[in-house]
Tab-separated table of C-alpha atoms and ligand atoms in Angstrom:
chain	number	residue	atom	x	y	z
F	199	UNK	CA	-4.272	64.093	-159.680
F	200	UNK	CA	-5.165	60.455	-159.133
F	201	UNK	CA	-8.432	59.157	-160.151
F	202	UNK	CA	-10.097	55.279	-159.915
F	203	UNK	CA	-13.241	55.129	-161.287
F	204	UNK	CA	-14.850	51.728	-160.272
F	205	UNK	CA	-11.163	49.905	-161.218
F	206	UNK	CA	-11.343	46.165	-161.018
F	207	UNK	CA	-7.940	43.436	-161.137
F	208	UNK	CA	-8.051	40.410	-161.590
F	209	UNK	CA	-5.203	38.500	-162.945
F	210	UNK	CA	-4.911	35.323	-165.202
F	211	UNK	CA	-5.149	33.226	-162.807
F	212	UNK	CA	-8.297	34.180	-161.509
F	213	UNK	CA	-7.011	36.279	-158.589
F	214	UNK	CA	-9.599	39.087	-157.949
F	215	UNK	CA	-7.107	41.454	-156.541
F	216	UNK	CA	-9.015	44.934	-156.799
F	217	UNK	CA	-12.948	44.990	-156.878
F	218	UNK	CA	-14.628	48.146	-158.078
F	219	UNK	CA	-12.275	50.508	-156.324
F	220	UNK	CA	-13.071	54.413	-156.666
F	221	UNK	CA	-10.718	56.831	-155.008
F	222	UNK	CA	-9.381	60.252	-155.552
F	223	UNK	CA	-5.959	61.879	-154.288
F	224	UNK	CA	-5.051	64.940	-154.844
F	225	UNK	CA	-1.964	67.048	-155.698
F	226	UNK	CA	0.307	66.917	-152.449
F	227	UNK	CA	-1.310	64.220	-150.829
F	228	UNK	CA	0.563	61.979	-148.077
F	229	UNK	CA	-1.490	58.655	-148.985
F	230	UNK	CA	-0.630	55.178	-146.635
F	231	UNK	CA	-2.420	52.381	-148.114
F	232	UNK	CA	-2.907	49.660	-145.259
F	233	UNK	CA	-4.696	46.091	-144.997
F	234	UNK	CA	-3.936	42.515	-144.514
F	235	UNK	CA	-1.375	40.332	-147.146
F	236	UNK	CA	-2.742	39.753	-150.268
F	237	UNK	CA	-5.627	42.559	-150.045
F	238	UNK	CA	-4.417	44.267	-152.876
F	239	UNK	CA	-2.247	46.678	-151.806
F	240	UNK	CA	0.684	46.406	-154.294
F	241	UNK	CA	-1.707	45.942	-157.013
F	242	UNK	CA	-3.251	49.146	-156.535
F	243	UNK	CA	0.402	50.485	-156.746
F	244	UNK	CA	1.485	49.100	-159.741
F	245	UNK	CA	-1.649	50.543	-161.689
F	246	UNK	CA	-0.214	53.746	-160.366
F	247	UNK	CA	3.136	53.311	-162.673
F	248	UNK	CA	1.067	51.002	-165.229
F	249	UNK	CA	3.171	48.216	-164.485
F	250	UNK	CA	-0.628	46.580	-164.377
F	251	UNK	CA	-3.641	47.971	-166.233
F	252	UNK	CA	-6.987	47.632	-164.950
F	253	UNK	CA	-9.346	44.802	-165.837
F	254	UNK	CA	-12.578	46.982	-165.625
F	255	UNK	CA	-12.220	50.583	-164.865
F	256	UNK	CA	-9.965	53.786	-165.350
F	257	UNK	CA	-7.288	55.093	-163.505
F	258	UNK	CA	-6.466	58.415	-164.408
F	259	UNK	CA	-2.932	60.282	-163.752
F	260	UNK	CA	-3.040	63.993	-164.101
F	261	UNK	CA	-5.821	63.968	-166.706
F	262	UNK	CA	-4.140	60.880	-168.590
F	263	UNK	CA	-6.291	57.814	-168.850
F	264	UNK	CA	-3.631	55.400	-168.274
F	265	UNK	CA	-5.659	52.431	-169.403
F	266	UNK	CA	-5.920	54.453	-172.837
F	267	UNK	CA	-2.118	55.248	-173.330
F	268	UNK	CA	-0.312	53.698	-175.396
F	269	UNK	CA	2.937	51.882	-174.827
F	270	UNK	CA	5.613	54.776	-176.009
F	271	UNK	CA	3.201	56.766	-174.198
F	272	UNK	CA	4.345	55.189	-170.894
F	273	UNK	CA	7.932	55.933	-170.140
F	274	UNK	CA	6.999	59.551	-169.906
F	275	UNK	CA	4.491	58.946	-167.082
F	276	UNK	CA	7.141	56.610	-165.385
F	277	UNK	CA	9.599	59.812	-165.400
F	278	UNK	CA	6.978	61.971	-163.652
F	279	UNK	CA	6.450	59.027	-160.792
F	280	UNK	CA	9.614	57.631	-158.605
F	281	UNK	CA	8.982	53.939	-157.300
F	282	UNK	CA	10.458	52.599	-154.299
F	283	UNK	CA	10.608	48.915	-153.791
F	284	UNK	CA	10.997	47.085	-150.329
F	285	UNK	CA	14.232	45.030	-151.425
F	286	UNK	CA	15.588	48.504	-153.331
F	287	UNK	CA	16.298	47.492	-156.374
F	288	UNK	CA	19.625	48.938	-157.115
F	289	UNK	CA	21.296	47.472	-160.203
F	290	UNK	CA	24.430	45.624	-158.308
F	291	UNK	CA	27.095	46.315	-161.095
F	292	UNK	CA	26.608	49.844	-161.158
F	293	UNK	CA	27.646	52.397	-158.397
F	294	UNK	CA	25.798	54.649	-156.355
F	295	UNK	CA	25.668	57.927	-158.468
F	296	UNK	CA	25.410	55.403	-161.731
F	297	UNK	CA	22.804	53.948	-159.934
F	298	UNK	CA	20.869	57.372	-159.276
F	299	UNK	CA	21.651	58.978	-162.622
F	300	UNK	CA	20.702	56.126	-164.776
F	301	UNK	CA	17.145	57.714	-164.392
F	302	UNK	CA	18.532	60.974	-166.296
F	303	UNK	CA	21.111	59.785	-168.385
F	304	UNK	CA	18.443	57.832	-170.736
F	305	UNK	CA	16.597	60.597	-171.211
F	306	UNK	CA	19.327	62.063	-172.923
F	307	UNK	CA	20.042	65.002	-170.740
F	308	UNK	CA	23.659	67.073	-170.987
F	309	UNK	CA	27.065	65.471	-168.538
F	310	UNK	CA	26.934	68.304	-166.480
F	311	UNK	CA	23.053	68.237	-165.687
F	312	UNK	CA	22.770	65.000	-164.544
F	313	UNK	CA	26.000	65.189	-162.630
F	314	UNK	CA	24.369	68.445	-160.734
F	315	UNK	CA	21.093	66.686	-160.443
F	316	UNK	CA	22.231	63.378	-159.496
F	317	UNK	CA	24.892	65.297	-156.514
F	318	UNK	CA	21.913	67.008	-155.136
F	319	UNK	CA	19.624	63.718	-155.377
F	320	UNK	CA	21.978	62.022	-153.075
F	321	UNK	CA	22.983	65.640	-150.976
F	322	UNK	CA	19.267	65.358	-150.236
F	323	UNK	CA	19.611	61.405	-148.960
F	324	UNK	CA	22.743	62.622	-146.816
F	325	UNK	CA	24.891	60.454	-149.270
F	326	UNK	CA	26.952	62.313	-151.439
F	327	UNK	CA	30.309	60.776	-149.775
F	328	UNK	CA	29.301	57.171	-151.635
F	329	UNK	CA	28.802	58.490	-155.065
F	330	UNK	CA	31.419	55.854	-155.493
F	331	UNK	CA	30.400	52.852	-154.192
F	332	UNK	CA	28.594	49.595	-155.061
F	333	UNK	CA	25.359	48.984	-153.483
F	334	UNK	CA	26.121	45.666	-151.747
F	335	UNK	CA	28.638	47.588	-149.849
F	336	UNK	CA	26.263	49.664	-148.300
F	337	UNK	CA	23.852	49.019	-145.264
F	338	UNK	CA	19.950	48.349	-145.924
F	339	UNK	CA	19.282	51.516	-144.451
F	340	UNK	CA	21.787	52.966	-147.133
F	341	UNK	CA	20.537	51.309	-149.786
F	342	UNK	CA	16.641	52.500	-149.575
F	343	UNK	CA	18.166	56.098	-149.280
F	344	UNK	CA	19.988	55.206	-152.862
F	345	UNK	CA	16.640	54.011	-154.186
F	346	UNK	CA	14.803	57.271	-152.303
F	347	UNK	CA	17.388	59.207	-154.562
F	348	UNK	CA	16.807	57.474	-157.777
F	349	UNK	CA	13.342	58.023	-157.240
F	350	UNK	CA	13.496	62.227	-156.640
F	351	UNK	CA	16.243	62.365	-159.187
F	352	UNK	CA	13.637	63.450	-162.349
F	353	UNK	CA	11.837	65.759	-159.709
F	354	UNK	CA	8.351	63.388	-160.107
F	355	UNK	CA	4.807	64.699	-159.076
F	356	UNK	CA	3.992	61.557	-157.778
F	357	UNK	CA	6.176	59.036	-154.983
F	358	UNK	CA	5.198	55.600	-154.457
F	359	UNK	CA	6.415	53.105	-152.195
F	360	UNK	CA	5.442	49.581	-151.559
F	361	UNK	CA	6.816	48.795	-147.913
F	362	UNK	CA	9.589	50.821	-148.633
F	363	UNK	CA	10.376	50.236	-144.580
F	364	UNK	CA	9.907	46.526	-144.371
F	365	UNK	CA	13.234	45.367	-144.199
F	366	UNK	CA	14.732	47.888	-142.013
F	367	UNK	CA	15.168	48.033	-138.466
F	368	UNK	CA	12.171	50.835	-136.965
F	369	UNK	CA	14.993	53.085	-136.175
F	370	UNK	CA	16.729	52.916	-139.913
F	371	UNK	CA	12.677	52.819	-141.251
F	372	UNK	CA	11.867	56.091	-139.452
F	373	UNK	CA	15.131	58.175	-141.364
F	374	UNK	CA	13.422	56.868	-144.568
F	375	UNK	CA	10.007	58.331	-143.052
F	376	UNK	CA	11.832	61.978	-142.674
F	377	UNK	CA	12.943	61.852	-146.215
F	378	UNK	CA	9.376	60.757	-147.584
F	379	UNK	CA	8.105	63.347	-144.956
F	380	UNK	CA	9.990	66.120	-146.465
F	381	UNK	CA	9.767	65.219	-150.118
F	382	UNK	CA	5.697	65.668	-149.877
F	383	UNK	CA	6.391	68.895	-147.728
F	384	UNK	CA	8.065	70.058	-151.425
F	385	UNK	CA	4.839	68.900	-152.943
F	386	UNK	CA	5.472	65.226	-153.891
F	387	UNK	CA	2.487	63.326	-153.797
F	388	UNK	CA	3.572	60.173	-151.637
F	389	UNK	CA	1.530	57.157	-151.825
F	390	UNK	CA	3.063	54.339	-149.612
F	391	UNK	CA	1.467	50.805	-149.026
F	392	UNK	CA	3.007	49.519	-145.390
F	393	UNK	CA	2.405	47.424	-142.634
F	394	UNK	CA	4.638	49.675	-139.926
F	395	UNK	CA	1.957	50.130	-137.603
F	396	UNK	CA	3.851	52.468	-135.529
F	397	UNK	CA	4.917	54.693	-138.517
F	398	UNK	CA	0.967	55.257	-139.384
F	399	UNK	CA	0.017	56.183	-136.578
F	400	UNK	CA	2.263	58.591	-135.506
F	401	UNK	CA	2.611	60.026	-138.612
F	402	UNK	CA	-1.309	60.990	-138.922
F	403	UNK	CA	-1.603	60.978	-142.449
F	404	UNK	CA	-4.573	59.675	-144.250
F	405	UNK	CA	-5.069	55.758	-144.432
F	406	UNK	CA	-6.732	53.992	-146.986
F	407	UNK	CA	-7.141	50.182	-145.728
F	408	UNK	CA	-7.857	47.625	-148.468
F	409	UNK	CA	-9.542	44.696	-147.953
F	410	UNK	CA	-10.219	41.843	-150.344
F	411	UNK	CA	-9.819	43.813	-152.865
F	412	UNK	CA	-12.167	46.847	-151.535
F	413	UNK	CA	-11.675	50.093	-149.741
F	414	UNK	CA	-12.536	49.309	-146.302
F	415	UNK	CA	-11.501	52.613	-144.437
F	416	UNK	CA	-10.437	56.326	-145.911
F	417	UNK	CA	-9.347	58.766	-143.014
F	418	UNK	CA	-7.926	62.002	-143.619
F	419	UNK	CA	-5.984	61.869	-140.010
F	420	UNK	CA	-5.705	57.624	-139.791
F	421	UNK	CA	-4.314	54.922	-137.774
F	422	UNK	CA	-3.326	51.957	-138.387
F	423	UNK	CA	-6.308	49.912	-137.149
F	424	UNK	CA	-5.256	46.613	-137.318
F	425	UNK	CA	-2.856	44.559	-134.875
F	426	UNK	CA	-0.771	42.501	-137.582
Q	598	ADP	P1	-0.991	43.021	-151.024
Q	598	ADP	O1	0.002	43.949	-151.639
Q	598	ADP	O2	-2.044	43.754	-150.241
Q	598	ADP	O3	-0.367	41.925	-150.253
Q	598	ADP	P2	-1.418	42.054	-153.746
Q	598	ADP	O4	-1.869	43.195	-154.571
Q	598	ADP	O5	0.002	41.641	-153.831
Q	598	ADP	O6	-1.821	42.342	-152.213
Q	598	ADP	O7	-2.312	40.778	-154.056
Q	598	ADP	C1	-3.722	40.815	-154.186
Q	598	ADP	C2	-4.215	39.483	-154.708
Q	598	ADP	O8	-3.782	39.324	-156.055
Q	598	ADP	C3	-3.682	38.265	-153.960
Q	598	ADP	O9	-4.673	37.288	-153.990
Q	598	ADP	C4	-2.497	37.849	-154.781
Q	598	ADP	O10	-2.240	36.478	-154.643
Q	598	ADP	C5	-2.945	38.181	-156.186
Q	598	ADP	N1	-1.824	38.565	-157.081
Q	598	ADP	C6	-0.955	39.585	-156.876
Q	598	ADP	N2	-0.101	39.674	-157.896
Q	598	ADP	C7	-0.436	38.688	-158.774
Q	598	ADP	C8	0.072	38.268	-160.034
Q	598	ADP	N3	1.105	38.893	-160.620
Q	598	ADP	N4	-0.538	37.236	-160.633
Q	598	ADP	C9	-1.574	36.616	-160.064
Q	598	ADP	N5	-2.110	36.961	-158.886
Q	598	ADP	C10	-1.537	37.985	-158.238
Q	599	ADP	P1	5.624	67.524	-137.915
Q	599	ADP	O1	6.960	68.169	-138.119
Q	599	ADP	O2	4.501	68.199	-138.658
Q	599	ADP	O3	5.290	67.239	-136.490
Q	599	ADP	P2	6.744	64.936	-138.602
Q	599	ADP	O4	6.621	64.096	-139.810
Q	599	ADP	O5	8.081	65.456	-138.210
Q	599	ADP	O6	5.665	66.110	-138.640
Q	599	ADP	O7	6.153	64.075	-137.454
Q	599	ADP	C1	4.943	63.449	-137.660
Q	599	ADP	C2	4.866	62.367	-136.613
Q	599	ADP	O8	5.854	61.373	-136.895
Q	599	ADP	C3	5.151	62.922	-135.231
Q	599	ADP	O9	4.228	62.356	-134.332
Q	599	ADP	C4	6.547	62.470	-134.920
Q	599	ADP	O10	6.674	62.137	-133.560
Q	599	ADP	C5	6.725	61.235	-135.788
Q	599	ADP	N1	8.119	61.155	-136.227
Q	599	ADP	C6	8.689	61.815	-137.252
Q	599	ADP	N2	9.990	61.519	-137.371
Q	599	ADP	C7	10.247	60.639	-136.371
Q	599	ADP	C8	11.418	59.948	-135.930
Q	599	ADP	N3	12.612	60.111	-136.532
Q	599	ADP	N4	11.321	59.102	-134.879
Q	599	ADP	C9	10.132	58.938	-134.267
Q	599	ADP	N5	9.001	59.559	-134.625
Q	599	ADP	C10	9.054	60.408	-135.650
């Protein structure tokens, strides 16, 4: 479902973030992507939702060249792939189920669809009792399970997450895990950059490590492998 074909990144300023990557994931994958700060991990992410295109190279989603696409072209790929951010995300003025069925509601879908959809998004996060309140008074933990919801509300092929643990406490971080667990068990494909050492490796997923820029490691069954 995911192709790179020798991608290259490098920015304005010079910044060669991604150097002649070539990778494949398929349908149903459970992806973590793993390396030191500033090896290109997020950048490899946000060519996933073409919030970056490639400087050299394709990256191809489900048979679309996303390098190719054109610009009204992209917010239907961005409704077949949730994103989940470290710091959430959540749009402060709006509440929980506003929050979750933005996602829906401008795609111009019927009142009493996304109400259904949006109720079982956050049924699914074990949230359903907020529907009413703001984000900010909810816990971190809380919060990511919003953004986990807003993410699963369109029912997307694809899942990625760029440290979508790293500001929780490994406890809170491991109740995100089960959710990501179970959403690839429905087929998701989840693609998570991370630097929870302990969640990799008990997890036994595969593990791509990037390194300046460059695949340095691809295990089907992976560890961690570093000691960050
Ligand atoms: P990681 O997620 O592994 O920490 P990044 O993809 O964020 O790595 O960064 C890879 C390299 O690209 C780094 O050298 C970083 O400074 C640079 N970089 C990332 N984003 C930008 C940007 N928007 N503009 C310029 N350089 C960037
Ligand atoms: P399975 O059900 O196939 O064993 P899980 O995702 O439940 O897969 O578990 C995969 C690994 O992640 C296991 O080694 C398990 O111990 C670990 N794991 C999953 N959930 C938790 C959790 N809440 N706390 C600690 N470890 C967990």
């Amino acid at each position: 479902m995911i192709q790179f074909t020798n991608v290259s990144k490098i920015y304005s300023n010079g910044a060669r973030a991604l150097v002649d990557i070539n990778l494949t994931i398929e349908n149903g994958e459970f992806v973590f992507l793993v390396g030191p700060s500033g090896a290109g991990k997020s950048t490899l992410i946000r060519l996933l939702y073409r919030e970056e295109t490639p400087t050299r190279g394709q990256v191809i989603i489900n048979g679309k060249n996303l390098l190719r696409m054109r610009d009204h072209d992209v917010p239907r790929l961005r409704r077949n792939i949730g994103v989940i951010f470290q710091d959430f995300r959540l749009l402060p003025s709006k509440t929980v189920f506003e929050n979750v069925a933005f996602a829906l509601e401008v795609i111009g879908m019927s009142k009493n669809e996304v109400r259904d959809r949006t109720r079982q998004a956050l049924d699914l996060v074990g949230l359903a009792s907020k529907e009413k309140v703001f984000p900010n008074e909810l816990s971190g933990g809380e919060q990511q399970r919003i953004s986990v919801a807003r993410a699963i509300v369109n029912n997307p092929a694809l899942l990625v997450a760029d440290e979508p643990t790293g500001n929780l406490d490994p406890e809170t971080a491991w109740g995100i895990m089960d959710l990501l667990y179970n959403i690839n068990k429905r087929g998701t494909t989840v693609v998570m950059a991370t630097h929870a050492r302990d969640i990799v490796d008990q997890m036994q997923k595969r593990v791509i490590a990037i390194e300046n820029g460059k695949v340095a490691r691809d295990d089907q069954q992976g560890g961690y492998g570093y000691v960050d």
